[in-house]
Coordinates of N, CA, C and O in Angstrom, one line a residue:
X1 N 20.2 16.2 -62.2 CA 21.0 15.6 -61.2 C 22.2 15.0 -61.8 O 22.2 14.2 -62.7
X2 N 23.6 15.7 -61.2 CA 24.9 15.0 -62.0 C 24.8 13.3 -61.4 O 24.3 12.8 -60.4
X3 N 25.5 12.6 -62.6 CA 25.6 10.5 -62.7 C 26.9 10.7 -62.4 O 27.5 11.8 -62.4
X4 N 27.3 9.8 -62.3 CA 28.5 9.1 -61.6 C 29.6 9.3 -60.5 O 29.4 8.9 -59.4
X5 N 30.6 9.8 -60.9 CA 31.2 10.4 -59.7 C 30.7 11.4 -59.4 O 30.0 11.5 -58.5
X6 N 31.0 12.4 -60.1 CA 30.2 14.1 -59.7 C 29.3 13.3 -58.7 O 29.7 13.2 -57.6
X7 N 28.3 12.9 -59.0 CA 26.9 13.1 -57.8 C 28.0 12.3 -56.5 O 27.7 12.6 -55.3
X8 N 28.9 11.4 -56.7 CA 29.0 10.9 -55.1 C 30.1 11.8 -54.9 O 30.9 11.6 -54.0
X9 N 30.3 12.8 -55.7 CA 31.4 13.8 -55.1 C 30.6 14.8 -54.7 O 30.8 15.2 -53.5
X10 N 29.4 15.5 -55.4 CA 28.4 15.9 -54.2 C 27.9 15.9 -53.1 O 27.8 16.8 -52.3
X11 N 27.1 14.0 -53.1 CA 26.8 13.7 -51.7 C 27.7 13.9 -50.6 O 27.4 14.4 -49.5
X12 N 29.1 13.4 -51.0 CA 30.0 13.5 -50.0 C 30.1 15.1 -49.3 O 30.0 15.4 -48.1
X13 N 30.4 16.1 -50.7 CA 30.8 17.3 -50.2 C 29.1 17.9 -49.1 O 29.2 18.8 -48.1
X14 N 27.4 17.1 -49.6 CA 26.5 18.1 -48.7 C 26.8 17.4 -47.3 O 26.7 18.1 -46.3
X15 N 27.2 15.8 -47.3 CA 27.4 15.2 -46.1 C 28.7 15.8 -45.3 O 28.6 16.1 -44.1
X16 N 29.5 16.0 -45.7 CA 30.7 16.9 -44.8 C 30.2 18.4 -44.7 O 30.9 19.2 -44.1
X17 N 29.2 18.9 -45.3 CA 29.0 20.5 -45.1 C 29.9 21.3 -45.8 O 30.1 22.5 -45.6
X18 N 30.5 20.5 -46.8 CA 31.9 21.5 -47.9 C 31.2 21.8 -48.5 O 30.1 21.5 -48.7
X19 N 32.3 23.1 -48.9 CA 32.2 23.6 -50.5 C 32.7 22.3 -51.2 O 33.1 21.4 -50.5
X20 N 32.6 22.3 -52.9 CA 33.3 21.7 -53.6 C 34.7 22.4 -53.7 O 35.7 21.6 -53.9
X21 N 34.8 23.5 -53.6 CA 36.6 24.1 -52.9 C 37.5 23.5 -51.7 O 38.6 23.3 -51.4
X22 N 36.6 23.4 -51.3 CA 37.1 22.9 -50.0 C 37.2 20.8 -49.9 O 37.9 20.2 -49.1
X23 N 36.6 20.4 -50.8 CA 36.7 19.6 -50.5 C 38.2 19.4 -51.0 O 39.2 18.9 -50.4
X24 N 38.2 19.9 -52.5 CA 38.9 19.3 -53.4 C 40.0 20.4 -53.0 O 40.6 20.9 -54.0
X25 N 40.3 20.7 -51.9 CA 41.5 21.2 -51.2 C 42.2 20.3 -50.4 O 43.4 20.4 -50.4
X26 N 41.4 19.0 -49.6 CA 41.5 18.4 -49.6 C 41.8 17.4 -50.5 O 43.0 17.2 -50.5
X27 N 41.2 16.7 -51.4 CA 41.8 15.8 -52.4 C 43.1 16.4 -52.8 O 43.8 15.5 -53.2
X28 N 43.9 17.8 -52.8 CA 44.7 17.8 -53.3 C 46.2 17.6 -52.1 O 47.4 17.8 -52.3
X29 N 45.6 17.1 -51.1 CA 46.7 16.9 -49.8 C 47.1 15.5 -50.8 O 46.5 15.0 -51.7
X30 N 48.7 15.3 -50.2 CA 49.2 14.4 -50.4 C 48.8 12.9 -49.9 O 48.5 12.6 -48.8
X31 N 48.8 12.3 -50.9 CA 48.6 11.0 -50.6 C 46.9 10.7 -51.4 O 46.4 9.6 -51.4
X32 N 46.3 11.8 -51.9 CA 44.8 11.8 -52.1 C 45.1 12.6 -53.6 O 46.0 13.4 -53.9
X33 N 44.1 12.0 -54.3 CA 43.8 12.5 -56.1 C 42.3 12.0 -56.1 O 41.8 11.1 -55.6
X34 N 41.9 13.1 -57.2 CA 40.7 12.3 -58.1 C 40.7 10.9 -58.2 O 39.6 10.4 -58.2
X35 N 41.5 10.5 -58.3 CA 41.1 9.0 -58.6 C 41.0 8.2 -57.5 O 40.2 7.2 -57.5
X36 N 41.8 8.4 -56.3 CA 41.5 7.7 -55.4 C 40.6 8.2 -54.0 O 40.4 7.6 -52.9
X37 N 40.1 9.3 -54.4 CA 39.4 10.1 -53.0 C 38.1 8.9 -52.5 O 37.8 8.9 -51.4
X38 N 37.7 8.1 -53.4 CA 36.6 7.1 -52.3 C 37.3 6.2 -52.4 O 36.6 5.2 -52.6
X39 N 38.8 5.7 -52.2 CA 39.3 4.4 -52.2 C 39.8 4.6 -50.4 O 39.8 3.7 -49.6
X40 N 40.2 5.7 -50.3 CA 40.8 6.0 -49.5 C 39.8 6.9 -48.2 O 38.7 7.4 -48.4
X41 N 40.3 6.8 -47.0 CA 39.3 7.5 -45.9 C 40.5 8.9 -45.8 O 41.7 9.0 -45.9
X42 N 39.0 10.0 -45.7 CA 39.7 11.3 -45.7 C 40.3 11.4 -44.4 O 39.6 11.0 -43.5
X43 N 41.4 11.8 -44.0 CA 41.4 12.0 -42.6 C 42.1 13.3 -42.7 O 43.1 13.4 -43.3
X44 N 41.8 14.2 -42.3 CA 42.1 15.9 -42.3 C 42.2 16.1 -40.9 O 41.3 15.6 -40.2
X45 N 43.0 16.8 -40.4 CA 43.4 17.3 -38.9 C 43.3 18.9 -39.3 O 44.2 19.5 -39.8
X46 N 42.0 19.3 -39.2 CA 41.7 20.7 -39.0 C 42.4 21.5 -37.7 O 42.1 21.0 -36.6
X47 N 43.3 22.6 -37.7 CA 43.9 23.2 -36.6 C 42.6 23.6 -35.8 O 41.6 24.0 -36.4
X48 N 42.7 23.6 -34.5 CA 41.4 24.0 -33.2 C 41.7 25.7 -33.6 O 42.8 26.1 -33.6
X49 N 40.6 26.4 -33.8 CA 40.6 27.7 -33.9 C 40.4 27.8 -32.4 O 39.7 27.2 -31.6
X50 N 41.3 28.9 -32.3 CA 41.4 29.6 -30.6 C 40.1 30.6 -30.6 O 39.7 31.0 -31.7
X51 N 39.4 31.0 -29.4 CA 38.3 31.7 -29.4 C 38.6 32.9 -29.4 O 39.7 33.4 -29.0
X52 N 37.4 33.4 -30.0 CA 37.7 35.2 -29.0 C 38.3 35.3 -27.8 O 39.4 35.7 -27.8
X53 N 37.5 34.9 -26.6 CA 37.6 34.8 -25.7 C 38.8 34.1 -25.6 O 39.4 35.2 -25.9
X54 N 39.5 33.6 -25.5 CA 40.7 32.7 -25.4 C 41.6 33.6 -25.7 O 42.7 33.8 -25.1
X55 N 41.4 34.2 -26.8 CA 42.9 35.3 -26.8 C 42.3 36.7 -26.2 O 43.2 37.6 -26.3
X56 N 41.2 37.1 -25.8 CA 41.2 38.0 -25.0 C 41.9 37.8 -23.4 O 42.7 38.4 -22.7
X57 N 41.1 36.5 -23.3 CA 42.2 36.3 -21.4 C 43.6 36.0 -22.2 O 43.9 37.2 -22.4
X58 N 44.4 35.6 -22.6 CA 45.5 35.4 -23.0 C 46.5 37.3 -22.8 O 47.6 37.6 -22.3
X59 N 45.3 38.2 -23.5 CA 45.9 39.1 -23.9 C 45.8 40.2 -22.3 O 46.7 41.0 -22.0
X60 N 44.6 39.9 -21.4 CA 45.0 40.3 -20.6 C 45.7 40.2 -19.3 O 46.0 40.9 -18.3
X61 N 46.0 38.6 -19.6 CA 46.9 37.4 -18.1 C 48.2 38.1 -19.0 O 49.2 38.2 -18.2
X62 N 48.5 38.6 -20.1 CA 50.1 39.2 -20.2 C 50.3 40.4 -19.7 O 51.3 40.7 -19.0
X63 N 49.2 41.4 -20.0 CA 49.1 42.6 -18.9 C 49.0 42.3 -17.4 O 49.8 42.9 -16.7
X64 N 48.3 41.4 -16.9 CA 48.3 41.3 -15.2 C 49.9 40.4 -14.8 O 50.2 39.8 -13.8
X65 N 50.6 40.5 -15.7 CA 51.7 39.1 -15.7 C 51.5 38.1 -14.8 O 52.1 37.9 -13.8
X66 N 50.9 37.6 -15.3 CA 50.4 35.7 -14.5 C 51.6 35.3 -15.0 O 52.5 35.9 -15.7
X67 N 51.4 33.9 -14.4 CA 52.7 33.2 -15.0 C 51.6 32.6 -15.5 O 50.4 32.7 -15.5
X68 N 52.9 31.6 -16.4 CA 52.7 30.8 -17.6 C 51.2 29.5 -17.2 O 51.1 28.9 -16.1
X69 N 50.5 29.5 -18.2 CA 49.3 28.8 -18.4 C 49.8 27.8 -19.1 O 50.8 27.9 -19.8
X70 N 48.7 26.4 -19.0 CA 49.4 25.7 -20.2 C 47.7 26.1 -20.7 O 46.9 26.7 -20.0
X71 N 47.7 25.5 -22.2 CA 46.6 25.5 -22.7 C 46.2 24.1 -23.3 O 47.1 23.3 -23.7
X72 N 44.6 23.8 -23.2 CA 44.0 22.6 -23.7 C 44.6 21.3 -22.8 O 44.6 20.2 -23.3
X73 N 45.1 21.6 -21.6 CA 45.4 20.6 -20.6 C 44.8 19.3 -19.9 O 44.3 19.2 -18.8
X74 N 45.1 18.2 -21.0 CA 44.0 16.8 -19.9 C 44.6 16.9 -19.0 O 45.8 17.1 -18.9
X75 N 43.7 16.8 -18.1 CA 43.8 16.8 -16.5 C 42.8 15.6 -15.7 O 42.8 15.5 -14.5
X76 N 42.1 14.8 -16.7 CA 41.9 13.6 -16.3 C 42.4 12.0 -16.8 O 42.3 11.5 -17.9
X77 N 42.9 11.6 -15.7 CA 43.2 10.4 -16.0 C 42.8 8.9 -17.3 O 43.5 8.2 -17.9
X78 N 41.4 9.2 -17.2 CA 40.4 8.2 -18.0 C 39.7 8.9 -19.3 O 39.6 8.3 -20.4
X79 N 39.3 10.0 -19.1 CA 38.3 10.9 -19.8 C 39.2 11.9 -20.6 O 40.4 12.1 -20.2
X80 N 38.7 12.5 -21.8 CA 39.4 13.1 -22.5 C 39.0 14.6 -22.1 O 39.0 15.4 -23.0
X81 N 38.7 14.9 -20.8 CA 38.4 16.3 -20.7 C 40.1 17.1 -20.4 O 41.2 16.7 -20.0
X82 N 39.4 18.3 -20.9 CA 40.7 19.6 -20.7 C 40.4 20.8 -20.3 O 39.3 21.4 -20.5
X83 N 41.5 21.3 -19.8 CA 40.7 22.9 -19.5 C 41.7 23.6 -20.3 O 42.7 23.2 -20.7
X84 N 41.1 25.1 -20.5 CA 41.4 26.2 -21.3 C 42.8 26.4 -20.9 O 43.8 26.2 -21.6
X85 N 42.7 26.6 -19.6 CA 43.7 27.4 -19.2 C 44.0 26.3 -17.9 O 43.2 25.7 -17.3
X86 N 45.2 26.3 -17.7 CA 45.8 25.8 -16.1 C 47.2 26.5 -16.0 O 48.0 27.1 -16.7
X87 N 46.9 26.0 -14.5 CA 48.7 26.2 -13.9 C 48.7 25.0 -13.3 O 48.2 24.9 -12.2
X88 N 49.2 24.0 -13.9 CA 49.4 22.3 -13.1 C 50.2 22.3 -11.9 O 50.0 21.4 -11.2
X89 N 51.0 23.2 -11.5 CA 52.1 23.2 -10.5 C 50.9 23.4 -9.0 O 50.8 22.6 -8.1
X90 N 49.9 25.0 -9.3 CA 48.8 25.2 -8.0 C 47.7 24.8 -8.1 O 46.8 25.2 -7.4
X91 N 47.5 23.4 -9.4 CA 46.1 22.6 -10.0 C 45.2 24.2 -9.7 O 44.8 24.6 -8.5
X92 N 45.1 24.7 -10.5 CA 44.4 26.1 -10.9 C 43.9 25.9 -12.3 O 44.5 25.4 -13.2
X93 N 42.5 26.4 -12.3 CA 41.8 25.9 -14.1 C 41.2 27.3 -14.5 O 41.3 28.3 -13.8
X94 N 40.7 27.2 -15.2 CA 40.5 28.6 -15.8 C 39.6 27.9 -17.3 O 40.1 27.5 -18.3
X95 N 38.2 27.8 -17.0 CA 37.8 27.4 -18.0 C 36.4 28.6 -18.9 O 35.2 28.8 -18.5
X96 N 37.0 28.9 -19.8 CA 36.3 30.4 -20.4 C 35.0 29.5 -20.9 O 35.1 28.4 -21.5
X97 N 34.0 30.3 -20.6 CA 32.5 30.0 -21.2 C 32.2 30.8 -21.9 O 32.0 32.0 -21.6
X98 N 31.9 30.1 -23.3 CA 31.9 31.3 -24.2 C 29.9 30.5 -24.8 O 29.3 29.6 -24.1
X99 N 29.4 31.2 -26.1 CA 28.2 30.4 -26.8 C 28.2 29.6 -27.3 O 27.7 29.6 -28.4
X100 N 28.9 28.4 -26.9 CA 29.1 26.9 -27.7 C 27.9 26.2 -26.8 O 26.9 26.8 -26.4
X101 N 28.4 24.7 -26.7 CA 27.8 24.0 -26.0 C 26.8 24.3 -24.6 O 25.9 23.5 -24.4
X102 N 27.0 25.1 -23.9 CA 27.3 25.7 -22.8 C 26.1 25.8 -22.6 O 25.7 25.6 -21.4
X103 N 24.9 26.3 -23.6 CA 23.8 27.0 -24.3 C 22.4 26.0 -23.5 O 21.4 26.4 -23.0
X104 N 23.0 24.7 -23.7 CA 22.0 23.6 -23.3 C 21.9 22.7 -22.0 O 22.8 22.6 -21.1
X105 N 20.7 22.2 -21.9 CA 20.7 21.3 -20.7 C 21.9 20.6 -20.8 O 22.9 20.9 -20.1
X106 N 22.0 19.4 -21.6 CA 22.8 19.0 -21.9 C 24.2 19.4 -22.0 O 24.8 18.5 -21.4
X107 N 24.9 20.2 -22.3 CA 26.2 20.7 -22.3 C 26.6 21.3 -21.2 O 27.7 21.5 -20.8
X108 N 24.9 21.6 -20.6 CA 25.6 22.4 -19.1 C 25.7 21.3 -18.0 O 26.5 21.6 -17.1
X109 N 25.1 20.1 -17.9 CA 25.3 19.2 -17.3 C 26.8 18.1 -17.3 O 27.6 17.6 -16.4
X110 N 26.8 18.3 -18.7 CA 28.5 17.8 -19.0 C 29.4 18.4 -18.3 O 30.3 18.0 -17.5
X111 N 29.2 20.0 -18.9 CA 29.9 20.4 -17.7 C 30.5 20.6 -16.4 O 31.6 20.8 -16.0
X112 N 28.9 20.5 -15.6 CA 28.9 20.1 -14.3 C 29.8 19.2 -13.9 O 30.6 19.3 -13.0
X113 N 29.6 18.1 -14.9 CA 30.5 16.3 -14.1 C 31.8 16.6 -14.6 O 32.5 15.9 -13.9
X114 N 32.8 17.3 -15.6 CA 33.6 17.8 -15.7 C 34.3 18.2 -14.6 O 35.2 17.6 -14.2
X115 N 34.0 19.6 -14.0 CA 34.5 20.6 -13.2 C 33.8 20.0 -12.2 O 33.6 21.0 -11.5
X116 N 33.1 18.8 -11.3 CA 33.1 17.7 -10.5 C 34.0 16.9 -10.3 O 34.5 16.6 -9.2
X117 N 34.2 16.6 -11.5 CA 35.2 15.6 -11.7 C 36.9 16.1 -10.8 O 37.7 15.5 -10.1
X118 N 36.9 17.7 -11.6 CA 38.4 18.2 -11.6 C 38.2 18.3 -10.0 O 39.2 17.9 -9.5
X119 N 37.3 18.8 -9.0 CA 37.3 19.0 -7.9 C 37.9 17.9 -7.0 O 38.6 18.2 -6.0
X120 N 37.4 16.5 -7.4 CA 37.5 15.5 -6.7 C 39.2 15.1 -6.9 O 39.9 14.5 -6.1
X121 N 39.6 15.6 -7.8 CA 41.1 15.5 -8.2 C 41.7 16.6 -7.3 O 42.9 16.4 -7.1
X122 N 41.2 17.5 -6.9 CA 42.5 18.6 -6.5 C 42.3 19.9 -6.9 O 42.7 20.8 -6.2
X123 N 41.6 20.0 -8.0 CA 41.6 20.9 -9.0 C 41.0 22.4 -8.3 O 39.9 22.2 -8.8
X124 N 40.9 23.2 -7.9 CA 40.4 24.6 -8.2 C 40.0 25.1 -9.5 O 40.9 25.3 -10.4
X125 N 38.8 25.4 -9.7 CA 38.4 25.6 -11.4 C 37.8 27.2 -11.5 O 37.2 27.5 -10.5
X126 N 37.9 27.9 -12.1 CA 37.3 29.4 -12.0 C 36.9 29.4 -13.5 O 37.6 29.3 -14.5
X127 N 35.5 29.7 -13.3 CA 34.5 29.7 -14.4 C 34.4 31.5 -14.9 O 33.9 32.4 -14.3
X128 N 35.2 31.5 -16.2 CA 34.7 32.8 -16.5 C 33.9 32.8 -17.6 O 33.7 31.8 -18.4
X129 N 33.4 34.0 -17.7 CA 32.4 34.6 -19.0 C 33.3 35.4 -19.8 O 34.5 35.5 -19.6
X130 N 32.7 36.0 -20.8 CA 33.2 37.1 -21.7 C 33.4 38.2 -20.4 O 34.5 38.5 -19.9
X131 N 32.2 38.7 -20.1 CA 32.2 39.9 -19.2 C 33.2 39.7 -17.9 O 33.4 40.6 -17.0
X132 N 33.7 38.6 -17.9 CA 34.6 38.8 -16.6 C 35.9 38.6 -16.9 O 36.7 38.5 -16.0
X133 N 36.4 38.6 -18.0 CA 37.9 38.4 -18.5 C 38.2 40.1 -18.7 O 38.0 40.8 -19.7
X134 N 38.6 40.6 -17.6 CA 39.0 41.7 -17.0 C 40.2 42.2 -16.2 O 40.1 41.6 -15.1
X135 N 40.9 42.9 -16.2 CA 41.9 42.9 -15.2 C 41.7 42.9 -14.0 O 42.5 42.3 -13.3
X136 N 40.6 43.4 -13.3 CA 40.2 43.0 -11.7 C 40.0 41.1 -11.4 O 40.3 40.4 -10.4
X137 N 39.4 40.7 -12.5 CA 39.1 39.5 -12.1 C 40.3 38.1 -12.4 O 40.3 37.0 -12.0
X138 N 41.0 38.8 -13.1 CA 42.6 38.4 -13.4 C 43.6 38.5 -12.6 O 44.3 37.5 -12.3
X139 N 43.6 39.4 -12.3 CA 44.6 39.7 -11.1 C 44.0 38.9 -9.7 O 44.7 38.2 -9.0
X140 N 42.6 39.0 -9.5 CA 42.5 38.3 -8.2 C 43.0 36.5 -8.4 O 43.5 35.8 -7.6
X141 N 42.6 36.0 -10.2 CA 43.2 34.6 -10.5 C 44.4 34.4 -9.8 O 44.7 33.7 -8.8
X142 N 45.3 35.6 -11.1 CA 46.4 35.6 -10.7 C 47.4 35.4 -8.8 O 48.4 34.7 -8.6
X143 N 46.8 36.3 -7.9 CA 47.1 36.1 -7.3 C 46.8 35.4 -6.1 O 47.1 35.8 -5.0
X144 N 46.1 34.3 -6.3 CA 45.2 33.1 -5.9 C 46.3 32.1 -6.3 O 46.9 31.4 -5.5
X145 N 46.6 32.1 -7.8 CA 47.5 30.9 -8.0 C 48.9 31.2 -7.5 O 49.5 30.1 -7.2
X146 N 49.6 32.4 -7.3 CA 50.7 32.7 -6.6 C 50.5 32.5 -4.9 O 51.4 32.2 -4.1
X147 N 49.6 32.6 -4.7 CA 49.3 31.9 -2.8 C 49.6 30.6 -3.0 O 50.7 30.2 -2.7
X148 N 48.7 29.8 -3.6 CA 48.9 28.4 -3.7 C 50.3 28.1 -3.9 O 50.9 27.4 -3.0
X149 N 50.9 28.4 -4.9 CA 52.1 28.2 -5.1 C 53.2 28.7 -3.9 O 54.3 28.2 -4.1
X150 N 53.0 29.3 -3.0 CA 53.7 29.5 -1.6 C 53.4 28.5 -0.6 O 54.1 28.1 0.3
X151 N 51.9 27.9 -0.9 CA 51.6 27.4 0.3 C 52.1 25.5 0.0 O 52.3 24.5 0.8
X152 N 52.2 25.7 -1.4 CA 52.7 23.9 -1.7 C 54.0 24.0 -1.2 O 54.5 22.9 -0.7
X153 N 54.8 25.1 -1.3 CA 56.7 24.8 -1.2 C 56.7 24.7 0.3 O 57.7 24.5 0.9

């Protein structure tokens, strides 16, 4: 068993799930060294990796030409929930279910009070899967949110 630092640079790296590369990819960001990595709290802003699925509808809402989506959109006032995909103008949501959370009681319940939540606001939400991010089922999105959008002006 490595003594002194090594071992609490260990523990640290099995308690975060690093490599020792990775950690000390980190230590080498600015503001952080060997010497001061336990003086200091790590704080790393990992980029959100986009899903499969997320750049599959992406890639085929440019084929059906939708208009513009925003993406990762709070749309509640209090709560830090977001959806994938919106058009804020026809509150249109577009939230891709992919094998994350989704999987469990639990996550599918959260979900529920989510897309509950968005309804009680206004919201229109369209729940897709892998298998439905398709151009038939895009196009009918798509021109659902262009009705709405005629029928607000």
């Amino acid at each position: 068993m490595p003594t002194g630092a090594n071992a609490k640079f260990d523990a640290v790296c099995r308690r975060m799930r690093l490599t020792a590369k990775q950690f000390a990819a980190i230590l080498a960001q600015p503001g952080y060294s060997a010497d001061n990595w336990q003086s200091k709290p790590v704080k790393t802003v990992w980029p959100k990796a986009e899903s499969k699925l997320e750049a599959k509808f992406d890639q085929v809402w440019t084929l059906v030409k939708g208009q513009a989506l925003d993406a990762e959109y709070k749309f509640h006032p209090v709560r830090k929930w977001r959806f994938d995909r919106c058009h804020v103008g026809a509150k249109v949501a577009i939230e891709i279910q992919g094998n994350g959370r989704h999987q469990n009681y639990t996550g599918y319940r959260l979900d529920r009070e989510k897309i509950n939540a968005a309804q009680e606001l206004g919201w229109v939400v369209f729940e897709l899967t892998g298998d439905q991010i398709g151009w038939p089922e895009l196009e009918r999105i798509r021109d659902f949110i262009n009705s709405r959008g005629e029928q607000q002006q």
